[in-house]
PDB file of C-alpha atoms in Angstrom:
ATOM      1  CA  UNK N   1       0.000   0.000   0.000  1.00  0.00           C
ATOM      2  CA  UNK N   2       1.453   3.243  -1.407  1.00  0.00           C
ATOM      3  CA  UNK N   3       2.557   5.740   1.259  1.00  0.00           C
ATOM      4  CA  UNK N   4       0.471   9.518   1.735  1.00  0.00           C
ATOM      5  CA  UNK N   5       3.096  10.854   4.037  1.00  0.00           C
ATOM      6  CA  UNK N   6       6.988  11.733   3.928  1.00  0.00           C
ATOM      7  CA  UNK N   7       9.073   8.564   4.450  1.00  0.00           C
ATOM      8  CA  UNK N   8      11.645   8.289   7.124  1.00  0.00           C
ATOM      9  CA  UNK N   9      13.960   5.703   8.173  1.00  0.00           C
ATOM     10  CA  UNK N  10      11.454   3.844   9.872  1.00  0.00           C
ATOM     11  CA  UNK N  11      10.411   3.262   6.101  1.00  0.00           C
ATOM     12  CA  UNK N  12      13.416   1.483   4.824  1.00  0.00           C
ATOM     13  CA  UNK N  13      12.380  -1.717   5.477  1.00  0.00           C
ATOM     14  CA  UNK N  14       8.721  -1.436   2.859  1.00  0.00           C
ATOM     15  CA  UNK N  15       9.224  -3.410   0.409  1.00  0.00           C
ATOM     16  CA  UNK N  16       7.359  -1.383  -2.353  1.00  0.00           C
ATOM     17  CA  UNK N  17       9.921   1.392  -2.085  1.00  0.00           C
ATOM     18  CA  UNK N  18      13.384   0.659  -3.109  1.00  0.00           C
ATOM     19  CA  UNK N  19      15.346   3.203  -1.105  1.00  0.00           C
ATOM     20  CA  UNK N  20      19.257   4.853  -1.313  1.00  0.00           C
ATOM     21  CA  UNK N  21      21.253   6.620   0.924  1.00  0.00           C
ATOM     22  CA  UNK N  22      24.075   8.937   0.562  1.00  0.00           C
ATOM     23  CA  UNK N  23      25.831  12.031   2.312  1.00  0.00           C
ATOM     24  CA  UNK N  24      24.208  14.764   2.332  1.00  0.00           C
ATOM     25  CA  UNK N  25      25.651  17.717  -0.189  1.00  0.00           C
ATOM     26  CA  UNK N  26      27.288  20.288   2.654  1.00  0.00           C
ATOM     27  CA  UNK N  27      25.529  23.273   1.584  1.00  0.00           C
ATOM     28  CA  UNK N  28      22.006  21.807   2.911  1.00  0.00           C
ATOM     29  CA  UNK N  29      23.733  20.630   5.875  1.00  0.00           C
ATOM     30  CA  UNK N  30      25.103  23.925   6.892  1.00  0.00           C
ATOM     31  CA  UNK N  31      21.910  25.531   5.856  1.00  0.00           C
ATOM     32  CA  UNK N  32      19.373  23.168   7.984  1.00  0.00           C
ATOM     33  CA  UNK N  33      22.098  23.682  10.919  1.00  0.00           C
ATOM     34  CA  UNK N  34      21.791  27.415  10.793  1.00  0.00           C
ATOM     35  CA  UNK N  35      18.171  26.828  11.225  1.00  0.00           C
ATOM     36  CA  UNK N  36      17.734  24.048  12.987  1.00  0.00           C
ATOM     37  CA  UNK N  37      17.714  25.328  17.128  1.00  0.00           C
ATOM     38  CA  UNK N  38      15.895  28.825  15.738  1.00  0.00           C
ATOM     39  CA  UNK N  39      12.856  29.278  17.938  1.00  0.00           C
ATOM     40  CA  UNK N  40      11.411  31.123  14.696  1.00  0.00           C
ATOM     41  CA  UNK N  41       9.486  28.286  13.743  1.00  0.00           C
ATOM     42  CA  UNK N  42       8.736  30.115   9.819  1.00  0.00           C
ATOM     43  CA  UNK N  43      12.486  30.624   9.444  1.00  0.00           C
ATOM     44  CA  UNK N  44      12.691  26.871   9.280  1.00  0.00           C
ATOM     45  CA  UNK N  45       9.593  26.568   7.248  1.00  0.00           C
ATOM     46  CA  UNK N  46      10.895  28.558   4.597  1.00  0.00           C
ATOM     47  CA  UNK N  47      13.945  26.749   4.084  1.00  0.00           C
ATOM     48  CA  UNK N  48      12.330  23.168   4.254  1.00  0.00           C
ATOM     49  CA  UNK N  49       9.425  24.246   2.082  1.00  0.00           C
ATOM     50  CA  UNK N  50      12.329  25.867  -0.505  1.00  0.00           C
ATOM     51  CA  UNK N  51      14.020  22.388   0.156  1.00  0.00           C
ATOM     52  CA  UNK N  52      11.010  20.441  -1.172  1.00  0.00           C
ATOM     53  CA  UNK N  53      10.150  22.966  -3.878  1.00  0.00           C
ATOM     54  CA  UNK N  54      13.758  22.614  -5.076  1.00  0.00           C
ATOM     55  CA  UNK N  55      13.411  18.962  -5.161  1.00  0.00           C
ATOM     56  CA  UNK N  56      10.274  19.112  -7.287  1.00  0.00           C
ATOM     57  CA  UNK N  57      12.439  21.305  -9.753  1.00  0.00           C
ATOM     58  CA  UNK N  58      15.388  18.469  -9.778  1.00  0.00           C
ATOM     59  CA  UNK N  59      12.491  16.095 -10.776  1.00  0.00           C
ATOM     60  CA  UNK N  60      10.848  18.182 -13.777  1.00  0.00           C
ATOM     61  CA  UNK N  61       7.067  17.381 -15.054  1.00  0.00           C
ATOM     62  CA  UNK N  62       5.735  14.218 -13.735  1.00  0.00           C
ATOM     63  CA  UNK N  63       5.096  11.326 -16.423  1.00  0.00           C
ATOM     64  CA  UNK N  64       1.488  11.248 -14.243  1.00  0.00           C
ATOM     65  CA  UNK N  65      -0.932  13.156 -12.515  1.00  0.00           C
ATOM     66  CA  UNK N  66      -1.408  11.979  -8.847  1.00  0.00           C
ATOM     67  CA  UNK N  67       1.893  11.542  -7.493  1.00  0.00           C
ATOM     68  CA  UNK N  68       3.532  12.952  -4.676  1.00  0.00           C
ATOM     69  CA  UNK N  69       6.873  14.214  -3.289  1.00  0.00           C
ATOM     70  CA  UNK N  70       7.896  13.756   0.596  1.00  0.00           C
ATOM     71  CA  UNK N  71      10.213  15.305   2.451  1.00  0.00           C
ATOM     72  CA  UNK N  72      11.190  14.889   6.303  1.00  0.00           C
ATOM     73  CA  UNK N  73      13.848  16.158   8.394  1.00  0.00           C
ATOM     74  CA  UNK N  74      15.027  14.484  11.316  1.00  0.00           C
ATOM     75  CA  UNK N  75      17.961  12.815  13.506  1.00  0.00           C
ATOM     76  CA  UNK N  76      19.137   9.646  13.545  1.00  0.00           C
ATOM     77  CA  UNK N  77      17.497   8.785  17.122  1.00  0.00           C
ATOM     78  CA  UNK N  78      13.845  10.346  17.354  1.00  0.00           C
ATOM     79  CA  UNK N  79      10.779  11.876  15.202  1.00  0.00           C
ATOM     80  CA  UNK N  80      10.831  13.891  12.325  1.00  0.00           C
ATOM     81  CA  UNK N  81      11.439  17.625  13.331  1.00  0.00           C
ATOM     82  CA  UNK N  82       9.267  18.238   9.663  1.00  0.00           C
ATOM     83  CA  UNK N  83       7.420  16.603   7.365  1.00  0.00           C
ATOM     84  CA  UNK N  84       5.678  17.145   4.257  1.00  0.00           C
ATOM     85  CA  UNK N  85       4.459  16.250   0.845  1.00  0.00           C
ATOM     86  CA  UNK N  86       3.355  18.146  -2.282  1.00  0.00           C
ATOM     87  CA  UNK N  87       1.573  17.491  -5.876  1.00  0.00           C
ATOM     88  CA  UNK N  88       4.584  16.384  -8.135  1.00  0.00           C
ATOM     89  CA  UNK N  89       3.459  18.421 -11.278  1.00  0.00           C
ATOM     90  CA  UNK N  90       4.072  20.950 -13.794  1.00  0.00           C
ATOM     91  CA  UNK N  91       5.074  24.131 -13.326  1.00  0.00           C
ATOM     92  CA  UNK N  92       1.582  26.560 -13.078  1.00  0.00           C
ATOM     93  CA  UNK N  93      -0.351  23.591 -12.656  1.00  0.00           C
ATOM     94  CA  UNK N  94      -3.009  24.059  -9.263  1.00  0.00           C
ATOM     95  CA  UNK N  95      -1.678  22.179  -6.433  1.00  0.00           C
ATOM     96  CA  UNK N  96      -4.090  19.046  -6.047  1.00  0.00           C
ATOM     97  CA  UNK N  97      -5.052  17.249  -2.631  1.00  0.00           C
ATOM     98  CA  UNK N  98      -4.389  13.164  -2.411  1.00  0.00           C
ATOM     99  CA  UNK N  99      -2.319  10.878  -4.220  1.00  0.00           C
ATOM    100  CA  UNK N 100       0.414   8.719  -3.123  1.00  0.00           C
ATOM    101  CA  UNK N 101       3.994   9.789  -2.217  1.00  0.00           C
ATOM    102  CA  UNK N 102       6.271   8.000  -5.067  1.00  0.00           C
ATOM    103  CA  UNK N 103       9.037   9.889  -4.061  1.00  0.00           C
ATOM    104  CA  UNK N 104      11.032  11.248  -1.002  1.00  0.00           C
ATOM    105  CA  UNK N 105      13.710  12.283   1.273  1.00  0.00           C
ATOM    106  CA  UNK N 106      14.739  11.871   4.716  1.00  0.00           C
ATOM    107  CA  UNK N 107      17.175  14.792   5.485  1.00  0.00           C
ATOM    108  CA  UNK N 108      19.253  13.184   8.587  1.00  0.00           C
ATOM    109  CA  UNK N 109      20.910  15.735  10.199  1.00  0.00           C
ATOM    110  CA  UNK N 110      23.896  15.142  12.685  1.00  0.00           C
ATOM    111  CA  UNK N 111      27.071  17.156  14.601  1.00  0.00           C
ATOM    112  CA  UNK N 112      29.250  15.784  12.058  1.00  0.00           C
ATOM    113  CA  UNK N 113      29.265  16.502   8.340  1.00  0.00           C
ATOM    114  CA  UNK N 114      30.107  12.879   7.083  1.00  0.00           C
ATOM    115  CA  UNK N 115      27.019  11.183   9.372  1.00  0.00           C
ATOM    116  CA  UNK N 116      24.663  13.855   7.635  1.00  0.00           C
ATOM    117  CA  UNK N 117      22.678  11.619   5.523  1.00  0.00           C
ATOM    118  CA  UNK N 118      20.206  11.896   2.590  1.00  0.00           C
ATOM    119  CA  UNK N 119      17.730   8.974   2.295  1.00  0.00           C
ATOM    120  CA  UNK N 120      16.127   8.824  -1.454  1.00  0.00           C
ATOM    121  CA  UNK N 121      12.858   6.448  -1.299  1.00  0.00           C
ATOM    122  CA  UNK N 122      11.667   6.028  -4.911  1.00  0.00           C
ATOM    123  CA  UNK N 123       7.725   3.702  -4.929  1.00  0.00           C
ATOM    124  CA  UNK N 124       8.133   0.469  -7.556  1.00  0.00           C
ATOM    125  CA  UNK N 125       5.033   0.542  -8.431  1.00  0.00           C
ATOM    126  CA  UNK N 126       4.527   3.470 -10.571  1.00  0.00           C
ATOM    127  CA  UNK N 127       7.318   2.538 -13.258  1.00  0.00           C
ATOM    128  CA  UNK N 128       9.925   4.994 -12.450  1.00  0.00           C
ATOM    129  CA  UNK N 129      13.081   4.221 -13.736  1.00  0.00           C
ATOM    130  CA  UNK N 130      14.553   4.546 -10.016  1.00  0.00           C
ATOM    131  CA  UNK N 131      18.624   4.276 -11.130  1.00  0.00           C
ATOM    132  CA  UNK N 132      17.336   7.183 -12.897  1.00  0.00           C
ATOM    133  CA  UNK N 133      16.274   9.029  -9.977  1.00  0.00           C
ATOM    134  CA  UNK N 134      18.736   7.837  -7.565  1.00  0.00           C
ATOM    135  CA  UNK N 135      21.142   9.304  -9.900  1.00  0.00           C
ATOM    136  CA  UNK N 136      19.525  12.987 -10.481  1.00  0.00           C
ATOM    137  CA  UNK N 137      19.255  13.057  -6.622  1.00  0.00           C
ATOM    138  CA  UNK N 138      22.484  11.825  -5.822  1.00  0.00           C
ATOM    139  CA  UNK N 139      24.179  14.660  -3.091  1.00  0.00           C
ATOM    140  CA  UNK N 140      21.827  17.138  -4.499  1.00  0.00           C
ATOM    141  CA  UNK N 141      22.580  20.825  -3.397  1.00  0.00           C
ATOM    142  CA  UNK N 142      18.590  21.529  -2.704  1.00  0.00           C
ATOM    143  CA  UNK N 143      19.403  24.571  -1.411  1.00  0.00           C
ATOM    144  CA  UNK N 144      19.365  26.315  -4.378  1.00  0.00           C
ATOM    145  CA  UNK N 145      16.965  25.613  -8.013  1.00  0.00           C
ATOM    146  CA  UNK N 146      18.681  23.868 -10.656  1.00  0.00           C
ATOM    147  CA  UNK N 147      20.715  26.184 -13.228  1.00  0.00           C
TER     148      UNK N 147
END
């Protein structure tokens, strides 16, 4: 059964979701660190939402209508600090409610650079070619839109 939220680590073990991970590209670690202990909860909320946006524009157009992107931020050890998914589809296109996440990341943020992980979860089911996408989203600086 095809995921409506975010996937996190807890995750890696569905079988309908081939997964990857790698560490995460250094300028979205030092960005979620500048944010991360911020009491200003929409300081946070910009960046992550940028974050997701930015992934959506690593992904271009959607081969479907109906899918969705997740991400979530989080430690190692504990919940999600965020979490949140969005309609994977064209630019200008109204943003639709439903559907089932297909893909997402798990932003694991730690002290140290090198134990900063990114954990890609790409659905089997929907005939995405996933070396594909675990290639496009390989150390992905999601910090900024691609050029």
């Amino acid at each position: 059964m095809s995921k409506s939220n975010a996937l996190t680590l807890k995750d890696t073990s569905d079988e309908e979701y081939e997964h990857r991970i790698c560490g995460m590209e250094n300028s979205v670690t030092n960005s979620l660190r500048q944010v991360w202990n911020e009491s200003n909860q929409s300081a946070k909320d910009s960046l992550f939402s940028s974050i997701l946006e930015n992934l959506r524009k690593y992904l271009g157009d959607p081969q479907h209508k109906g899918y969705r992107l997740g991400l979530a931020l989080g430690t190692a050890m504990g919940a999600p600090v965020w979490s949140r998914t969005v309609a994977w589809k064209k630019e200008g296109e109204e943003e639709e409610e439903g559907g089932n996440v297909v893909i997402s990341l798990f932003l694991v943020l730690d002290p140290l650079n090198i134990d900063s992980k990114q954990v890609t979860f790409v659905s089997k089911s929907v005939g995405l070619e996933t070396a594909k996408v675990f290639q496009a989203l390989y150390k992905v600086d999601f910090t900024k839109p691609p050029k």
